[in-house]
Every structure is written in C-alpha cells, then in structure tokens.
PDB file of C-alpha atoms in Angstrom:
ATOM      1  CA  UNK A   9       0.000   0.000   0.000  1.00 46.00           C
ATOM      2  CA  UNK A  10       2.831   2.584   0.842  1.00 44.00           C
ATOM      3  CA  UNK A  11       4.441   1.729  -2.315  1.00 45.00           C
ATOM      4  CA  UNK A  12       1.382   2.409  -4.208  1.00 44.00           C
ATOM      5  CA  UNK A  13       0.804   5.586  -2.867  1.00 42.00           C
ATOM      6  CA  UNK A  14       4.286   6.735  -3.157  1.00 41.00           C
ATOM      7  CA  UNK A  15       4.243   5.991  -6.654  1.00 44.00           C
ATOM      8  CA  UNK A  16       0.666   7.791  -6.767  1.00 47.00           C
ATOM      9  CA  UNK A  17       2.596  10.836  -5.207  1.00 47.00           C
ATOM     10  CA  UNK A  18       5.618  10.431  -7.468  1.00 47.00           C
ATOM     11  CA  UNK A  19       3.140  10.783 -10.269  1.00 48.00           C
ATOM     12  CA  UNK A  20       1.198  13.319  -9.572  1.00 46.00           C
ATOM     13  CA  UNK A  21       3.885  15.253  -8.576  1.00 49.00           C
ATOM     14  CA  UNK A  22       5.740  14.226 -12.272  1.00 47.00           C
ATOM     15  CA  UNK A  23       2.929  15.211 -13.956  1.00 46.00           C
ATOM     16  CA  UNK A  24       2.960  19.018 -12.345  1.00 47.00           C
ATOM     17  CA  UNK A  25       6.226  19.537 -12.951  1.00 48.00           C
ATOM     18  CA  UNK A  26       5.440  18.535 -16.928  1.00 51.00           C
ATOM     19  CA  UNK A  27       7.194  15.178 -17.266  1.00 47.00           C
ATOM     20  CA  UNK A  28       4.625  13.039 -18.030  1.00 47.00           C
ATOM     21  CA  UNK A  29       5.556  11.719 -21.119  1.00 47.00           C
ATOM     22  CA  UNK A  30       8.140  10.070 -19.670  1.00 50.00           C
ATOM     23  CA  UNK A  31       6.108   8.070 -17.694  1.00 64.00           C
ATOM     24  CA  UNK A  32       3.715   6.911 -20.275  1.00 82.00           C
ATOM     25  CA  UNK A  33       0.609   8.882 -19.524  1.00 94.00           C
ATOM     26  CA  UNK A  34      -1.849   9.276 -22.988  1.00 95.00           C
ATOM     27  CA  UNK A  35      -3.369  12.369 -23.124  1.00 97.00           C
ATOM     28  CA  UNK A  36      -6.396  14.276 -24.380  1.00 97.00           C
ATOM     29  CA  UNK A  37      -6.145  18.303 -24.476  1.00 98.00           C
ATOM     30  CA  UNK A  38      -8.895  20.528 -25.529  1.00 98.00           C
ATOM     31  CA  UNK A  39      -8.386  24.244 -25.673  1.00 98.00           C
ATOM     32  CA  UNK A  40     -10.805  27.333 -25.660  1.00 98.00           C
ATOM     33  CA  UNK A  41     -10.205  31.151 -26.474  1.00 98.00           C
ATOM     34  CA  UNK A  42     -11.819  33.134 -24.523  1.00 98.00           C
ATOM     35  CA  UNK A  43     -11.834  37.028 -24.666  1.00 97.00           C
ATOM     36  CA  UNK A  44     -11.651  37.717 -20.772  1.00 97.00           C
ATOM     37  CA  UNK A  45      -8.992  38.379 -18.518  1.00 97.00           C
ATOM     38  CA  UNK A  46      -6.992  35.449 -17.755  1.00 98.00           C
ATOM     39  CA  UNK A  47      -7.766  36.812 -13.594  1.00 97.00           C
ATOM     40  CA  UNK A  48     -11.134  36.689 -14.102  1.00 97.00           C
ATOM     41  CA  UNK A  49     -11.111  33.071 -15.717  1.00 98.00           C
ATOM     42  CA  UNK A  50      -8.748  32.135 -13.149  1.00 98.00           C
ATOM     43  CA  UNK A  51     -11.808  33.092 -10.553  1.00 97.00           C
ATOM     44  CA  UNK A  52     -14.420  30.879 -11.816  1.00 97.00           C
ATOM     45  CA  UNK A  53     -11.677  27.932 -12.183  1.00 97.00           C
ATOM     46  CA  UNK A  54      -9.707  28.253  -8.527  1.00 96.00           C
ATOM     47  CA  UNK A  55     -12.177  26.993  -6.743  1.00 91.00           C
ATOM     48  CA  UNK A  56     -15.352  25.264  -7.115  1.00 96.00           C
ATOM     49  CA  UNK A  57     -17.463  27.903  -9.481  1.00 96.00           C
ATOM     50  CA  UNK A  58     -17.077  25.723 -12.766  1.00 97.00           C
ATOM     51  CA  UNK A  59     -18.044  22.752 -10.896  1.00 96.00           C
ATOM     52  CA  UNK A  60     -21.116  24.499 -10.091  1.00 97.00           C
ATOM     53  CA  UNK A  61     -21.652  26.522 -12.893  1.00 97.00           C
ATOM     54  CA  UNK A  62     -21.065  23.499 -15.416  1.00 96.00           C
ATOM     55  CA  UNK A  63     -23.998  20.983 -13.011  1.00 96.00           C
ATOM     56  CA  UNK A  64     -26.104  24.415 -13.657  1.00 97.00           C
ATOM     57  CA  UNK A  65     -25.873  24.259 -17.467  1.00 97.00           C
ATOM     58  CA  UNK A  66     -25.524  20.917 -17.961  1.00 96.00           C
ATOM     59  CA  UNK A  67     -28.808  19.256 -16.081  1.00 95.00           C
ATOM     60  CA  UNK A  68     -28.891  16.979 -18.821  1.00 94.00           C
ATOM     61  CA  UNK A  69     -25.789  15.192 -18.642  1.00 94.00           C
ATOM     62  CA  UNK A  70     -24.969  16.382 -14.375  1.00 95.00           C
ATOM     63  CA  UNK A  71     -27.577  15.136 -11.842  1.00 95.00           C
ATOM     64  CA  UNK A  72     -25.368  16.620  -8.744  1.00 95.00           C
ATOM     65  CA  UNK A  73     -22.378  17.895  -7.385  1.00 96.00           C
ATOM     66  CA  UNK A  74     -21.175  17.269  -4.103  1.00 97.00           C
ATOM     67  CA  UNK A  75     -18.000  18.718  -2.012  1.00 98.00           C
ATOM     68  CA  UNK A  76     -17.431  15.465  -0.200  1.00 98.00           C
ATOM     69  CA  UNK A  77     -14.722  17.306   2.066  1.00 98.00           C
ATOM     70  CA  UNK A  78     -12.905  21.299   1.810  1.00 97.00           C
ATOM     71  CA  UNK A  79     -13.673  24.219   0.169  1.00 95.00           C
ATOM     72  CA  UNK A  80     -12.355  24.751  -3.121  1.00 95.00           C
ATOM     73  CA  UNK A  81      -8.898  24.500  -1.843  1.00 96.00           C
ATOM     74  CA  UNK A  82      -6.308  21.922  -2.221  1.00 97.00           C
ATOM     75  CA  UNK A  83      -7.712  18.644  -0.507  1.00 97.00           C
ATOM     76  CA  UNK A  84     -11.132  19.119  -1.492  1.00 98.00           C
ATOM     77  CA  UNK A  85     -12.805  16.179  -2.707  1.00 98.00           C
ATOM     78  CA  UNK A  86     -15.476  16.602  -5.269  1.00 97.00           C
ATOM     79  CA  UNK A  87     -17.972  14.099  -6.394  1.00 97.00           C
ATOM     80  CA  UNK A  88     -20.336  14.758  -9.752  1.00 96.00           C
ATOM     81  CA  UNK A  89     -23.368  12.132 -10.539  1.00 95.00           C
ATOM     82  CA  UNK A  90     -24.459  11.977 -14.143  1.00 94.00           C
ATOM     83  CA  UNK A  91     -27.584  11.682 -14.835  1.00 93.00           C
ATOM     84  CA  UNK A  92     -29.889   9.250 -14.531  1.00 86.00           C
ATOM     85  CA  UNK A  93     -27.986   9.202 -11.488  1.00 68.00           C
ATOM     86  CA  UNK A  94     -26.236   5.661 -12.120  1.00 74.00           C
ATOM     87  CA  UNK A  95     -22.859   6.753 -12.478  1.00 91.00           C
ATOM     88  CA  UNK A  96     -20.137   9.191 -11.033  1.00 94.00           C
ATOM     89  CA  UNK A  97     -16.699  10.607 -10.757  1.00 96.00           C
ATOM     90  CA  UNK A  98     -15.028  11.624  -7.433  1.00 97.00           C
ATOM     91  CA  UNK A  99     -11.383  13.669  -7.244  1.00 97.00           C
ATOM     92  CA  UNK A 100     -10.089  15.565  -5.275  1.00 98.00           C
ATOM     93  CA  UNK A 101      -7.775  18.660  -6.144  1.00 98.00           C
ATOM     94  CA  UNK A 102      -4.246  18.298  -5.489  1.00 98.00           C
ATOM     95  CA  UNK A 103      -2.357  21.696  -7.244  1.00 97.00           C
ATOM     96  CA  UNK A 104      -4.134  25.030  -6.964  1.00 97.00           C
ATOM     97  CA  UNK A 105      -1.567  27.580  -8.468  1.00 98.00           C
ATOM     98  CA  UNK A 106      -2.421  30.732  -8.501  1.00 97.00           C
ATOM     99  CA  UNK A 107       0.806  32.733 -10.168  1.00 97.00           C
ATOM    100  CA  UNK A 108       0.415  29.575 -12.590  1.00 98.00           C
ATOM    101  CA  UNK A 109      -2.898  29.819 -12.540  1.00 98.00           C
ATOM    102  CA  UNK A 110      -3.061  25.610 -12.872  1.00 98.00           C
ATOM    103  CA  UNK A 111      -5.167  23.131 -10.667  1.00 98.00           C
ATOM    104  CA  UNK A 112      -4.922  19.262 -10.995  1.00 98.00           C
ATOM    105  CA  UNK A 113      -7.131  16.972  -9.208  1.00 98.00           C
ATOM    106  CA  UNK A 114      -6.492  12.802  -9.171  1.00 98.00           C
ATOM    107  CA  UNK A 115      -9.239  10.826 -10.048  1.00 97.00           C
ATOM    108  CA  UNK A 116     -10.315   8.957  -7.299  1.00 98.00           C
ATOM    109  CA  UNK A 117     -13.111   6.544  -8.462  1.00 96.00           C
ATOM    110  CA  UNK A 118     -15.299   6.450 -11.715  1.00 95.00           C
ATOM    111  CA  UNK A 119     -14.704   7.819 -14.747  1.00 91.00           C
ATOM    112  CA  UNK A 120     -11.921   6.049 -16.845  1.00 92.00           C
ATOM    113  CA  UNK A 121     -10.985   4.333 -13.761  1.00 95.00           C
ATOM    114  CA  UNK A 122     -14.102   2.409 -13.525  1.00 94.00           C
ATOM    115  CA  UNK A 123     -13.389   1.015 -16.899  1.00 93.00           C
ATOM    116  CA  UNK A 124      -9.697  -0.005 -16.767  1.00 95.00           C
ATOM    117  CA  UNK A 125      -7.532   2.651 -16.332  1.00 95.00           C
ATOM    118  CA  UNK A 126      -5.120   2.911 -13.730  1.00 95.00           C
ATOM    119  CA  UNK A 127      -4.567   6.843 -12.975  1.00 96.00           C
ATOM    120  CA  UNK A 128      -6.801  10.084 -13.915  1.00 97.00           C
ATOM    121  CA  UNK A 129      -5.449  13.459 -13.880  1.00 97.00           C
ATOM    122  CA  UNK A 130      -6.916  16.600 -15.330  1.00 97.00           C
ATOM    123  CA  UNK A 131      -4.974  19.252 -15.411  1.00 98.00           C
ATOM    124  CA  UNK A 132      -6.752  22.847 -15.850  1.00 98.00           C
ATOM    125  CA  UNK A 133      -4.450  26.130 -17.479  1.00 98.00           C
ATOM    126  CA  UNK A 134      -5.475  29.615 -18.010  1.00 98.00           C
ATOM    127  CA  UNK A 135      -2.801  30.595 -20.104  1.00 98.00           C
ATOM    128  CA  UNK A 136      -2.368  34.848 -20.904  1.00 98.00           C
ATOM    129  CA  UNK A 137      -2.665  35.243 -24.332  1.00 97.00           C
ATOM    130  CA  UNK A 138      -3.640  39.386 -24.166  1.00 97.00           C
ATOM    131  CA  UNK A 139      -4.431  41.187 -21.289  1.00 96.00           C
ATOM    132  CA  UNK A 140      -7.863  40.647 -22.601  1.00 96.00           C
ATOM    133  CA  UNK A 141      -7.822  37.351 -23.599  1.00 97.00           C
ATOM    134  CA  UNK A 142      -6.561  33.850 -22.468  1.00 98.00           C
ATOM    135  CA  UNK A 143      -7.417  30.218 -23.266  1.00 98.00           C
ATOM    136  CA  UNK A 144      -8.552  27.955 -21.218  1.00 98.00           C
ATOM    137  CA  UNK A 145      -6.288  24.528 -21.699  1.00 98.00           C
ATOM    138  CA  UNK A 146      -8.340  21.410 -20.340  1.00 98.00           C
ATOM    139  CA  UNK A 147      -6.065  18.022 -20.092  1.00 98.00           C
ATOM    140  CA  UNK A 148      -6.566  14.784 -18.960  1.00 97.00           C
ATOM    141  CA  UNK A 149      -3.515  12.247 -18.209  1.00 97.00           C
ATOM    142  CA  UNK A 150      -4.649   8.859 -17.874  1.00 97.00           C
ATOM    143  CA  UNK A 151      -2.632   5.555 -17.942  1.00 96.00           C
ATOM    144  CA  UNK A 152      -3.919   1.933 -18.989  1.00 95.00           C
ATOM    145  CA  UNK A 153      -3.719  -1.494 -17.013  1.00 95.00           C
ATOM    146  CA  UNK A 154      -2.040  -3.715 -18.706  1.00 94.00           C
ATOM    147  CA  UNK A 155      -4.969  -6.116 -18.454  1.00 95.00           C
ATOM    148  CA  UNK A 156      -6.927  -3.808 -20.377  1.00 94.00           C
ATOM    149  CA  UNK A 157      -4.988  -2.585 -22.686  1.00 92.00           C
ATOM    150  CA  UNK A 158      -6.732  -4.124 -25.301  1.00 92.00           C
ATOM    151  CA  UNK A 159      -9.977  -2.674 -24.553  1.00 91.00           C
ATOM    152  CA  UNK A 160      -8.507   0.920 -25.119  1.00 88.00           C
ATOM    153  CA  UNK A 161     -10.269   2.800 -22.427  1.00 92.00           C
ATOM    154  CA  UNK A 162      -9.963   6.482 -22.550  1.00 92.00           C
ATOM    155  CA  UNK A 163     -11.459   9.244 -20.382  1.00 93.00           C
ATOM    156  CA  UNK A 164     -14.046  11.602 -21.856  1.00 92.00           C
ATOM    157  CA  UNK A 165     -12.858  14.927 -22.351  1.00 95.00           C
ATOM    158  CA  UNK A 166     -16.375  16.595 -23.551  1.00 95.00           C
ATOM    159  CA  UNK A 167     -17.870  17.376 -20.154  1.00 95.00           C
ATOM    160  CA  UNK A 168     -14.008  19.750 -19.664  1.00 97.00           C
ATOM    161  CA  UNK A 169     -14.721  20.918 -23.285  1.00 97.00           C
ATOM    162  CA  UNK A 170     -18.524  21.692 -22.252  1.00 97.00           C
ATOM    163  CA  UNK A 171     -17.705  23.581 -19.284  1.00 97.00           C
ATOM    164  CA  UNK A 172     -14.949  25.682 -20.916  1.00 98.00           C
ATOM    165  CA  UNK A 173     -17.658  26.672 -23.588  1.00 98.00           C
ATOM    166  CA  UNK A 174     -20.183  27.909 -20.521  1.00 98.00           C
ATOM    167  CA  UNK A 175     -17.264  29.455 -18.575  1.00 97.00           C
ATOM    168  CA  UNK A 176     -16.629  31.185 -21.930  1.00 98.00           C
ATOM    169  CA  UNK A 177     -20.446  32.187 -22.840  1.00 97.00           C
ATOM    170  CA  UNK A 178     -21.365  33.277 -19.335  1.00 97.00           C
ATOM    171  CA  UNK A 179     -17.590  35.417 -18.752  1.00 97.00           C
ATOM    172  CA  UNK A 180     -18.185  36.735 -22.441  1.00 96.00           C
ATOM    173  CA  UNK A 181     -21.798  38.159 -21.653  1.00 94.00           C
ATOM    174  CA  UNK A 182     -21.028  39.480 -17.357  1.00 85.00           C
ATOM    175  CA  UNK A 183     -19.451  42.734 -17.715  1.00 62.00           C
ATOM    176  CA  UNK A 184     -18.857  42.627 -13.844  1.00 49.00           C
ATOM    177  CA  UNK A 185     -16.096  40.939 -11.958  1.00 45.00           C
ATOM    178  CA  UNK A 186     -17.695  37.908 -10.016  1.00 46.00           C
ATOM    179  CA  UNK A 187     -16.453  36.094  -7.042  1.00 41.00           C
ATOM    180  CA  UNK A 188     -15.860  32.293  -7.257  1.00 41.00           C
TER     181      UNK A 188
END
C-alpha cells in the first residue's frame, strides 16, 4: 500500500512539474479562447465555481455535485453524478496555483478508472494570451492497465470541453467581476 501511494505521489507530482511523457501517460487536451482576462477566468476555475456553474448548465448530462470534504482548496474532494444518477466521478484537487494559474485533481473513483484505467489526472491552465484574452487549456492524463490494454479505455474529455464553452459564454456576456 505505501508503495502504491508513493508511486501515486511520485506521479502526480511528475505530472505538475510537466514530465509526463516520460512516464507513459496518454493524453487528451482541448483548448478554448476566450476574450476575458486570464484573472477573471482564473476566478471561476480556482475553486469550485465551474463545478457548479457546469452541473447548472448541464442538467442533462450532471444530476449533482457534491463537495465530499474542503472548500475549493487543495484537498477538497469533489464528487459529480451523471444523470440518470447511475454513475459518477469523485477527485479531489491536489495543485491550486495561482501565479500559474493551474489546478490538478487525481481521479479517485469512476470515470476512466471504472473502466480499466489505472490513474486520472486533469490538469486545468489559463494561459495569458492578451491582457484581454486567455485560453482555457483542459487536459486529462490517464494511464492503462495492462490487463486492459486491449480494450482501449480512454477518459471523456467533452464534459471539460462543455464547461470551458459555458465558462466562456457566461464570462463573455457578465461585464462585472464575479467572485468564485
């Protein structure tokens, strides 16, 4: 057990510090423009208003969110039920960086993981384009077991792409600074 979670630790910690292609993570990126502030994306990302925001939009595909433990901050644990309400995905967010303006949260259970793979990561960037604009980089690092390799099982990366699209729409249309 301690050598499983010190190689959970190694890799999360890898995959901050951008070397996880060296440890055989697959990826899938998706990237939205968005002509706000990078601060003022970096709000509604930091802490829990996506989550929230997203499960507001999204009542078709999000039955709930829950904040299992924290608030917003590093250690939080967040679980989302899809709807009908059969399925769910559970992290918890282990990088908040606010001069990098980065968060990663570790899958925990669900998602890929129910289906074969071994480690989730998603990795969120708001990356400065203009002073008025940014884009909001959504990632998801995600290793195979071997057992399953040749079922391919990937994560889904359209419920990050869907949420970037409403963070974009609703930060697009507020002319006000809001408060995550």
């Amino acid at each position: 057990m301690l050598k499983q979670v010190s190689f959970i630790f190694f890799l999360v910690f890898s995959c901050y510090m951008g070397a996880e292609p060296k440890l055989g993570l697959k990826h899938l990126t998706n990237e939205v423009e968005v002509n706000v502030a990078a601060s003022r994306v970096w709000e509604l990302y930091r802490h829990l208003g996506i989550s929230f925001l997203a499960a507001q939009q999204l009542k078709n595909v999000i039955q709930s969110v829950q904040v299992l433990k924290g608030d917003g901050g590093v250690g939080t644990i967040l679980k989302l039920t899809f709807v009908p309400g059969n399925s769910s995905y559970t992290d918890k967010f282990i990088v908040i960086n606010d001069a990098k303006k980065v968060k990663v949260a570790m899958g925990l259970e669900g998602g890929c993981l129910a289906i074969g793979c071994s480690v989730q990561i998603v990795k969120l960037e708001i990356i400065e384009k203009t002073r008025d604009s940014c884009i909001i980089r959504s990632d998801i690092g995600y290793a195979v077991k071997k057992e399953f390799e040749a079922n391919d099982p990937k994560p889904n990366i359209q419920l990050l792409a869907a949420a970037a699209q409403i963070a974009k729409r609703f930060l697009e249309s507020s002319g006000t600074a809001m408060s995550a």
